[in-house]
Coordinates of C-alpha atoms and ligand atoms in Angstrom, one line a residue:
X136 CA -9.5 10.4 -31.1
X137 CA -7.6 13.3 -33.0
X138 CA -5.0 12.4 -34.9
X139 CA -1.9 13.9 -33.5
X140 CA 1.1 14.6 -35.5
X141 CA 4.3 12.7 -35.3
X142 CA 6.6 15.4 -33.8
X143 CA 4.1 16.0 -31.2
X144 CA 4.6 12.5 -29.7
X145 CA 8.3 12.1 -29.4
X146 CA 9.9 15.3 -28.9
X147 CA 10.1 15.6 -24.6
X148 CA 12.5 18.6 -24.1
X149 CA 13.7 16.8 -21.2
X150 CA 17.6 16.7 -21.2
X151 CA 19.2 13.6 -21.6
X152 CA 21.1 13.1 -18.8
X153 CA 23.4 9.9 -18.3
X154 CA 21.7 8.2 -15.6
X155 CA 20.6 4.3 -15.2
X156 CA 17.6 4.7 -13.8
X157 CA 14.9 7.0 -14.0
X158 CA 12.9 8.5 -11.1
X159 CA 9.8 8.4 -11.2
X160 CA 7.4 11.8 -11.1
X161 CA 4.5 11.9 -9.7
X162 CA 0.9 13.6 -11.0
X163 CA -2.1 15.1 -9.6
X164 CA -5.8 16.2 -11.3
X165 CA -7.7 18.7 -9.3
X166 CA -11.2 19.2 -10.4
X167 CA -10.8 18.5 -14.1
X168 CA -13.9 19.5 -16.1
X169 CA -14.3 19.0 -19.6
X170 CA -17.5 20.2 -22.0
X171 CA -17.8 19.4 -25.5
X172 CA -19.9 22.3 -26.4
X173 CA -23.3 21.6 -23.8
X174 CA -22.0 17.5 -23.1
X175 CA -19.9 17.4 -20.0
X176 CA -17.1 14.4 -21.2
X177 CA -15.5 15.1 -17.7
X178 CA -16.5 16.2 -14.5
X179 CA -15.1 17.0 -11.5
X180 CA -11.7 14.4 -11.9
X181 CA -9.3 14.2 -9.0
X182 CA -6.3 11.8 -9.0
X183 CA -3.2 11.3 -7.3
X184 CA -1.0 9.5 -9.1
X185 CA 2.6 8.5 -7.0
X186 CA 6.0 8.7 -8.6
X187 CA 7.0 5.4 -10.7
X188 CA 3.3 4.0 -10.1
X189 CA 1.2 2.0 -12.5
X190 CA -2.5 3.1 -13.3
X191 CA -5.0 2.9 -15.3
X192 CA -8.2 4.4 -16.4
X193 CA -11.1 1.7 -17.0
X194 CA -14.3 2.3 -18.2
X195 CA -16.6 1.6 -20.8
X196 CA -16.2 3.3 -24.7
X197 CA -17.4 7.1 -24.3
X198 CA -17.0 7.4 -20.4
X199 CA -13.8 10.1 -20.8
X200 CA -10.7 8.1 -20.7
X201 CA -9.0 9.2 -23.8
X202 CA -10.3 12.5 -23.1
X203 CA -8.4 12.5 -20.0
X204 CA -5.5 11.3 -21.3
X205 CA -5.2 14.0 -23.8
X206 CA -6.2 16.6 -21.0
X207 CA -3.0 15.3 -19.0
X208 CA -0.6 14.9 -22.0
X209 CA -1.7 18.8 -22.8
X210 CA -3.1 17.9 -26.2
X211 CA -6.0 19.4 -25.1
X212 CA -6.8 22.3 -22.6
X213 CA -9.7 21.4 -20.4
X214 CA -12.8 23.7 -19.4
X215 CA -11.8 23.9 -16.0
X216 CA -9.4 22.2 -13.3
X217 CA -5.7 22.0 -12.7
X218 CA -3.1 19.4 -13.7
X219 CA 0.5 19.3 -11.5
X220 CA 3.4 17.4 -12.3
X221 CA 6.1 17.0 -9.6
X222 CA 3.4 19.8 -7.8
X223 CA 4.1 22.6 -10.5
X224 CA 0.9 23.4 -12.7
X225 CA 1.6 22.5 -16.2
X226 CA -1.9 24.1 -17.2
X227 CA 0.1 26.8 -19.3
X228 CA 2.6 24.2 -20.9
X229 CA 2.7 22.6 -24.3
X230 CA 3.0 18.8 -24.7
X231 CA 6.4 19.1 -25.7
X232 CA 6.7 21.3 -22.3
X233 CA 5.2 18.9 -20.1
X234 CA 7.5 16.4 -20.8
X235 CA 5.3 12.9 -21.5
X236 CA 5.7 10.2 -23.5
X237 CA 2.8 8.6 -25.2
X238 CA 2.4 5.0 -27.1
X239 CA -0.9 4.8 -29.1
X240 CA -2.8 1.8 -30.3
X241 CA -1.4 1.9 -33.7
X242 CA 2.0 2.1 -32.7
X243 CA 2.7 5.6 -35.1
X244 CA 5.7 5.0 -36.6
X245 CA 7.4 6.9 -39.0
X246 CA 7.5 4.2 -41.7
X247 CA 10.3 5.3 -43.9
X248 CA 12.8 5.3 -41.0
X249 CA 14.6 2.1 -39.9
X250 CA 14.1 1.2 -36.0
X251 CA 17.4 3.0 -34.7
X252 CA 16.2 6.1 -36.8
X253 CA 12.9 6.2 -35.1
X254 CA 14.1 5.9 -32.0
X255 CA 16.6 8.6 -32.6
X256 CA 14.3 11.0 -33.9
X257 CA 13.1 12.5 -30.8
X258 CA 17.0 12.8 -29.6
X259 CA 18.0 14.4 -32.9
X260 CA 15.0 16.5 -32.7
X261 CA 16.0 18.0 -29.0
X262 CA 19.8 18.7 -30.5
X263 CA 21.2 15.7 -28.9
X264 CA 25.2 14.9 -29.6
X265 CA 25.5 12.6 -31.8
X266 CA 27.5 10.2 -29.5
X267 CA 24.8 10.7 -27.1
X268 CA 22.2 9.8 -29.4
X269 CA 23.9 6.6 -30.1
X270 CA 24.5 5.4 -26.5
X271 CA 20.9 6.0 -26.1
X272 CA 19.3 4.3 -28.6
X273 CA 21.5 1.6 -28.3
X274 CA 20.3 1.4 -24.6
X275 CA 16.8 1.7 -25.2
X276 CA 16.7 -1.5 -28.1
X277 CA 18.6 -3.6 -25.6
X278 CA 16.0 -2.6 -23.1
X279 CA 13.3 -3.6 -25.6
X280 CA 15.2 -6.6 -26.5
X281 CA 15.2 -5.2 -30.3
X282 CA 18.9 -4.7 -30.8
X283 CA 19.3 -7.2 -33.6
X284 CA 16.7 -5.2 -35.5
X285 CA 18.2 -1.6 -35.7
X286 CA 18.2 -1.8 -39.3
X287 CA 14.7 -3.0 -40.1
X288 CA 11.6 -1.0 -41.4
X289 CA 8.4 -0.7 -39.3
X290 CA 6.6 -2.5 -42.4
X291 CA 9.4 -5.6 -41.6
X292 CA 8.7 -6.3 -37.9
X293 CA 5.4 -7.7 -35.9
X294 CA 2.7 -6.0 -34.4
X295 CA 4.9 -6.6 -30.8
X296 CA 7.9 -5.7 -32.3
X297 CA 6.3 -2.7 -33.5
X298 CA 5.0 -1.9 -30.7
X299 CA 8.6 -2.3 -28.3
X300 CA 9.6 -0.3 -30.8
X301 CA 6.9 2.4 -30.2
X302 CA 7.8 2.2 -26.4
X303 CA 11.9 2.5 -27.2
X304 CA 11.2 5.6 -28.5
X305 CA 9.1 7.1 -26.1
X306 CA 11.2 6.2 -23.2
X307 CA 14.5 7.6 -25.2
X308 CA 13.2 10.9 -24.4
X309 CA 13.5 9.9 -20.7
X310 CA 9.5 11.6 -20.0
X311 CA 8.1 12.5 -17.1
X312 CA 4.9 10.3 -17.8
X313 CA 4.4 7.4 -19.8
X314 CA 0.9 7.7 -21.7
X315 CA -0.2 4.7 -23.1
X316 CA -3.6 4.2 -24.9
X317 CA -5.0 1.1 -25.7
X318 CA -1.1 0.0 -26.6
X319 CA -1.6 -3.8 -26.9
X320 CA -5.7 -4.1 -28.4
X321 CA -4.4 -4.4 -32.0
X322 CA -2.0 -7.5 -30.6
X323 CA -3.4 -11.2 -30.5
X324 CA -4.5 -12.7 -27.6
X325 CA -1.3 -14.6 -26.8
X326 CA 1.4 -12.1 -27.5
X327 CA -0.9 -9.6 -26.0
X328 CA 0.1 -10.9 -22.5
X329 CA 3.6 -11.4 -22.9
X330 CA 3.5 -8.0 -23.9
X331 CA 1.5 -6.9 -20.6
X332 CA 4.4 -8.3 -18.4
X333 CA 7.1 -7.1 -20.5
X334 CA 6.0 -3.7 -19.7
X335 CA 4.9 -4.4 -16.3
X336 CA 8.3 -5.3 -15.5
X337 CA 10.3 -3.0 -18.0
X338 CA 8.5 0.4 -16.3
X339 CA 8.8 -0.9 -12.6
X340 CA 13.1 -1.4 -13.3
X341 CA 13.1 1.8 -14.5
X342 CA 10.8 3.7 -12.0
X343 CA 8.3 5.0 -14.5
X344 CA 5.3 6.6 -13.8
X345 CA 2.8 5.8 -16.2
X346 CA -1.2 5.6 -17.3
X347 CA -2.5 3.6 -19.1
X348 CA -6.1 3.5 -21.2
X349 CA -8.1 0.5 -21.8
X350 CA -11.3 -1.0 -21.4
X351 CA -10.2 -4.4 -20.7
X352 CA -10.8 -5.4 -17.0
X353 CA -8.5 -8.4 -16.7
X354 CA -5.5 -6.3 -18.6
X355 CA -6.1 -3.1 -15.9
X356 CA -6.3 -5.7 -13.1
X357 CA -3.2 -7.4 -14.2
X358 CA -0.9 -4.3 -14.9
X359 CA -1.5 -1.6 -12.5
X360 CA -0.4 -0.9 -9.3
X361 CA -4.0 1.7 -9.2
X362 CA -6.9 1.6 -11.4
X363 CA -9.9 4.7 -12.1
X364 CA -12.7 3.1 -12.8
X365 CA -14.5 5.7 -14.9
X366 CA -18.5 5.8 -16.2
X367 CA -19.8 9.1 -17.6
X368 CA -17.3 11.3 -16.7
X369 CA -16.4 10.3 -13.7
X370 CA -14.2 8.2 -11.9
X371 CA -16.3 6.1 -9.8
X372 CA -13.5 4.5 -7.6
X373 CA -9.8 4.5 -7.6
X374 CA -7.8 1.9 -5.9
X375 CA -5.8 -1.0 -5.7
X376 CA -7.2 -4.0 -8.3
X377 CA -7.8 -5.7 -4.9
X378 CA -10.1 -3.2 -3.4
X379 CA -11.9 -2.2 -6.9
X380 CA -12.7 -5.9 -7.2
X381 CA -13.2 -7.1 -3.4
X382 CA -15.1 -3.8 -1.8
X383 CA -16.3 -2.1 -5.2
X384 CA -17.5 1.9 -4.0
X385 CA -21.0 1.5 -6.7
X386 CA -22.9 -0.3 -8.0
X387 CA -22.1 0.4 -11.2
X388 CA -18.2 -1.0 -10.4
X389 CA -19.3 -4.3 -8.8
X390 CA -20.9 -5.1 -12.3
X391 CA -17.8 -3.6 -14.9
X392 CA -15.7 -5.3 -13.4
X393 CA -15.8 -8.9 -13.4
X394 CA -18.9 -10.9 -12.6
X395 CA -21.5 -10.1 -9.9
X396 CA -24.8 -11.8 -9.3
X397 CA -27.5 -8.4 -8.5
X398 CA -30.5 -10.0 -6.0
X399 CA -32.8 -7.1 -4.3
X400 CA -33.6 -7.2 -1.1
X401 CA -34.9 -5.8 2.4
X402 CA -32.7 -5.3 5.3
X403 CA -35.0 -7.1 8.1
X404 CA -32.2 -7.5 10.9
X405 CA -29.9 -4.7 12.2
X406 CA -26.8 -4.9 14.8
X407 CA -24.2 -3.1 15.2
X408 CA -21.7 -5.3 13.2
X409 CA -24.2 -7.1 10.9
X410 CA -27.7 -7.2 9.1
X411 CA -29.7 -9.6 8.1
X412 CA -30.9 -9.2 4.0
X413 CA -34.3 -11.2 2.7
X414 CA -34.0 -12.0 -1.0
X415 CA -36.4 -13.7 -3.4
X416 CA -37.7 -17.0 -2.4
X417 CA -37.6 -15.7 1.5
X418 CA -34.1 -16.9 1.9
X419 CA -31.8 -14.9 4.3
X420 CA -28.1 -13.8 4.5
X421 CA -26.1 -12.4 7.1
X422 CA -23.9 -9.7 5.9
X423 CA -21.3 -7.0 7.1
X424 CA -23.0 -4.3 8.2
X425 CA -22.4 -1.5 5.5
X426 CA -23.3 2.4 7.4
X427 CA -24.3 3.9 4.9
X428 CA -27.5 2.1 3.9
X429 CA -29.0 3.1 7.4
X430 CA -31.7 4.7 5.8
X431 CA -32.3 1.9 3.3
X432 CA -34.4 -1.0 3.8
X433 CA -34.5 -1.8 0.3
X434 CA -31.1 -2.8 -1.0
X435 CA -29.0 -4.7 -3.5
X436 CA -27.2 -7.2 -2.8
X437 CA -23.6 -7.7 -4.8
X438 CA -22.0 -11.1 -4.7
X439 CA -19.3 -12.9 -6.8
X440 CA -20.0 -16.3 -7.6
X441 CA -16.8 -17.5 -6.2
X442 CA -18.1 -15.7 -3.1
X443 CA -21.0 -18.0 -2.4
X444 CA -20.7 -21.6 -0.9
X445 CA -22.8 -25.0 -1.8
X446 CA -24.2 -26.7 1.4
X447 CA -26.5 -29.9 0.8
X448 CA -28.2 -28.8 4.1
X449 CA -30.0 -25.5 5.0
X450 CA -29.0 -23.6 7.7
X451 CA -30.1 -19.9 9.2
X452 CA -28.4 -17.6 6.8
X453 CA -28.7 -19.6 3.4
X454 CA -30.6 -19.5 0.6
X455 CA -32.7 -22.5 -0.8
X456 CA -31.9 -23.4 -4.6
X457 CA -32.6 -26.0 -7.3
X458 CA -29.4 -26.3 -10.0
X459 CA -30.3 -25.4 -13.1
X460 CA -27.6 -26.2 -15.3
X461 CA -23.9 -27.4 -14.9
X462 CA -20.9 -26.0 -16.9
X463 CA -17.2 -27.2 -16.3
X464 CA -15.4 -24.4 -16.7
X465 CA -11.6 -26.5 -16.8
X466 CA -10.0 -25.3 -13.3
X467 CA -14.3 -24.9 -11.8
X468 CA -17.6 -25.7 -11.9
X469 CA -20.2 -23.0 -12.9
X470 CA -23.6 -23.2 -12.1
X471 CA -26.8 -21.3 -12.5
X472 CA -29.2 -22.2 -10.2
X473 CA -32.7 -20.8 -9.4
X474 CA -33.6 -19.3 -6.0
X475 CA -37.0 -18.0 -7.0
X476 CA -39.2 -17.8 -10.5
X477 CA -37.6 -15.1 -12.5
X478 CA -34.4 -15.3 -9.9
X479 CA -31.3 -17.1 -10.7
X480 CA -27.6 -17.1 -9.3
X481 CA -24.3 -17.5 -10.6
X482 CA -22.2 -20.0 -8.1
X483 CA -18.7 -21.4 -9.2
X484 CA -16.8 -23.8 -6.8
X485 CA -13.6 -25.2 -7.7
X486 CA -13.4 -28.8 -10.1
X487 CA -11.6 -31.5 -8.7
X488 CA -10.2 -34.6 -10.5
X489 CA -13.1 -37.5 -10.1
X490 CA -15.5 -35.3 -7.8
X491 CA -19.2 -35.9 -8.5
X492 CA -20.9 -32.5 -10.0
X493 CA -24.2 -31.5 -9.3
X494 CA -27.2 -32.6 -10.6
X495 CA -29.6 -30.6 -12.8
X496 CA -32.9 -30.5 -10.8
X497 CA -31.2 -30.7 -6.9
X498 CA -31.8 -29.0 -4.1
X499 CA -29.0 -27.2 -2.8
X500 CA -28.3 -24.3 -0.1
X501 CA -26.0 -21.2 -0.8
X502 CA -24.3 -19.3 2.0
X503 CA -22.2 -16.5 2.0
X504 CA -18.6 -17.4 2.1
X505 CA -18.1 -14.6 4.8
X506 CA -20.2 -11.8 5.7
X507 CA -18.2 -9.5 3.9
X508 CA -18.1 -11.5 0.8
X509 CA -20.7 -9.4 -0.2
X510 CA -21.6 -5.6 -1.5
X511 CA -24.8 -3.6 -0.6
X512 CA -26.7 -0.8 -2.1
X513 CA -29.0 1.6 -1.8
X514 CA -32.3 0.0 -4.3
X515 CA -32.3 1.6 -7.8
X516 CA -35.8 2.9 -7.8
Ligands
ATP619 P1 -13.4 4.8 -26.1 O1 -13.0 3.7 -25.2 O2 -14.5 4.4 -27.1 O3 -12.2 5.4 -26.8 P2 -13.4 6.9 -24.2 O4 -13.7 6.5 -22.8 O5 -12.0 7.2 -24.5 O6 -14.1 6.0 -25.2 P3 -13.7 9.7 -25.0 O7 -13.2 9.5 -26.3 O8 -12.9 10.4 -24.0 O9 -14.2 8.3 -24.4 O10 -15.1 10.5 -25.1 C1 -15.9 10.9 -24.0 C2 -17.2 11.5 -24.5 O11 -16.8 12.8 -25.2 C3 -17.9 10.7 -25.6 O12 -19.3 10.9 -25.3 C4 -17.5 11.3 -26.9 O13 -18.5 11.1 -27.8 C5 -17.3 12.7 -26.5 N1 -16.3 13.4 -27.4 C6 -15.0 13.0 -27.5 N2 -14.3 13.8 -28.3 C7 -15.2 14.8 -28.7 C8 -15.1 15.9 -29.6 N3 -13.9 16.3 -30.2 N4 -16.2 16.6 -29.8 C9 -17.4 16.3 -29.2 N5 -17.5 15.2 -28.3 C10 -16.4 14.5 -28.1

C-alpha cells in the first residue's frame, strides 16, 4: 500500500473529552466501487458494521481489503458508493475529518520521540492543554500496560511493545474507528496471540468499533465479533465466525477458510427436508436439503473432516473406504482415506490415551455426522 505520512495517522480532530469509556460508532458501506484505471479492486461492497463491534476483512493477497480500508479511513476516494459514520456521509471528509484511528503492520512510529511523546503527538497536534495531554497519555500507557516505559525510544522496546505503543497512540485521539491492518503479522508466533487477546479484550472494555485486515483465518476467527470474507472484490459472506465456518454462503468460502474435503456429486433423492447425494465409488449420503440447488442435479458436496464419522459397518447413507494413511495429529487422529481411484477424504476423529488407530489398508464406512454437517453447490462446470 501507499505510504501514508505520519500526521495523517494520528491527528483525529475529535475533542478530547474526559470520559471513561468510549462509545462505540457504528459504520455502513453502500455500494462501494473501486477501479484502478480498467481493473475493478472493488465492487459493489455493502457492510453494516454495529457500534463497538469487532470485524474483519479476510481474504486472499489482491482480493480488495487494504483497498477498502483505505476507502473507509478516507485515504482514498472511491469510484463510486457511499461511506456513513454514525449515518452521516463522510464521502466529502478528510481522514483527519472522519475521525479514525489506524495501526499498520509496521507500527510507524516516529523514532526520534520517546513513547509518552508519541503518544502525545496527536493531542499536541489538535491544541490539547497541556494538563490534558498528560492525563491522557498517562491513561492510555496504563491501558497498554506500557507505563514504566514512557521514557524509552521505539528503537529500545519489542516488536509488541512497539506495537501497544502504536495502539496507545491511536486510541489517545479517542477515534471514531479503529483501523488496523495486518497489526500483529510482523510479531512471532507466540507473542502474536497474547497480543490478539490483549486487544480483543482492551477494544471490547472500551466499546470500540474497529476493523481489522488480515489474511490469517484462525486470527479473524479468533478476534472478531463479524468477519467479510472477501475474493476479487467482493465480499462473499459476512457473519459471525460460527456461520462463516459452519454454513459457508460459496464455495469459494467453505475452502479459505479452514479445511473442506470437495466430492462431486448427483442429487438422486429429493424430499422436502432432505436429499439424497451419490459420490464416487456409488456411496450415498443423506443431507439437509439446500433450496437453492433445485435445479441442480450435479453438485458439490462440502464437508469438514471433523464433520464425518468412522463406522466399521456400512449402513444406508455411508460411504465405503479403505484408510490410506494415519497421522496423529496430538489432540486427533487424521486420516486420508480412499473412497474411489483418484478420490480421497480428509476424516479427523478425536485421539484418546491407549485407543487402537486404524489400520493402513482397512475397510471402513464414513457417515455424515448430521445431515447438516455438510455444504452443497451448484457443480463448477
Ligand atoms: P494484500 O493482502 O496482498 O495486501 P489486498 O487484499 O489488501 O492484498 P489490495 O491491496 O486492496 O489487496 O489490492 C486489490 C487489487 O487492486 C489488487 O489486484 C492490486 O494489484 C490492485 N491495486 C491496489 N492498489 C493499486 C494501485 N494503486 N494501482 C493499481 N492497482 C492497484
Amino acid at each position: 500500500m501507499e505510504s501514508v505520512k505520519h500526521i495523517d495517522l494520528v491527528t483525529s480532530p475529535v475533542p478530547v473529552q474526559s470520559r471513561e469509556v468510549y462509545s462505540g460508532h457504528s459504520l455502513a458501506l453502500e455500494e462501494i466501487v473501486h477501479r484502478f484505471g480498467d481493473m475493478v479492486a472493488l465492487q459493489d461492497i455493502h457492510l453494516n458494521i454495529q457500534p463497538g463491534e469487532f470485524v474483519s476483512l479476510l481474504g486472499p493477497s489482491g482480493c480488495g481489503k487494504t483497498t477498502l480500508l483505505r476507502i473507509i479511513s478516507g485515504f482514498l476516494k472511491p469510484t463510486s458508493g457511499r461511506i456513513l459514520i454514525d449515518g452521516q456521509s463522510v464521502g466529502a471528509l478528510s481522514p483527519k475529518q472522519r475521525g479514525v484511528g489506524i495501526v499498520f503492520q509496521n507500527y510507524a512510529l516516529f523514532p526520534h520521540m520517546s513513547v509518552w511523546d508519541n503518544v502525545a503527538y496527536g493531542l499536541r497536534a489538535n491544541r490539547v492543554p497541556r494538563g490534558r495531554v498528560a492525563n491522557k497519555v498517562g491513561e492510555m500507557l496504563e491501558l497498554v500496560q506500557l507505563g514504566h516505559l514512557a521514557k524509552r525510544y521505539p528503537s529500545e522496546l519489542s516488536g509488541g511493545q512497539q506495537q501497544r505503543v502504536a495502539i496507545a497512540r491511536a486510541l489517545a485521539v479517542e477515534p471514531k474507528l479503529m483501523l488496523l491492518d495486518e497489526p500483529f503479522s510482523a510479531l512471532d508466533k507466540n507473542l502474536r496471540l497474547d497480543m490478539q487477546i490483549e486487544i480483543r479484550r482492551l477494544f471490547k472494555e472500551q466499546g470500540i468499533t474497529a476493523i481489522l485486515v488480515t489474511h490469517d483465518q484462525e486470527e479473524a476467527m479468533s478476534m472478531s465479533d463479524r468477519i467479510a470474507v472477501m475474493s476479487q472484490g467482493t465480499i462473499h459472506q459476512f457473519g459471525t465466525p460460527s456461520q462463516i465456518y459452519d454454513q459457508p454462503a460459496t464455495l469459494f468460502v467453505s475452502t479459505f477458510v479452514g479445511t473442506c474435503n470437495l466430492l462431486p456429486g448427483k442429487l438422486v433423492e429429493r424430499d422436502t427436508s432432505d436429499c439424497v447425494v451419490e459420490v464416487p465409488g456409488g456411496g450415498k449420503l443423506r443431507v439437509a436439503n439446500h433450496d437453492t440447488l433445485r435445479s441442480h442435479n450435479d453438485v458439490l458436496l462440502a464437508v469438514r473432516p471433523e464433520n464425518l464419522r468412522i463406522q466399521t459397518q456400512p449402513s444406508t447413507h455411508s460411504l465405503p473406504t479403505i484408510v490410506e494413511m494415519c497421522l496423529p495429529l496430538g489432540a486427533v487422529m487424521a486420516y486420508e482415506v480412499q473412497i474411489a481411484p483418484n478420490t480421497k477424504v480428509k476424516v479427523t476423529q478425536p485421539r484418546l490415551p491407549g485407543a487402537r488407530p486404524l489400520q493402513q489398508g482397512q475397510q471402513i464406512y464414513l457417515e455424515l455426522a448430521s445431515p447438516q454437517a455438510c455444504a452443497l453447490f451448484p457443480a463448477v462446470s
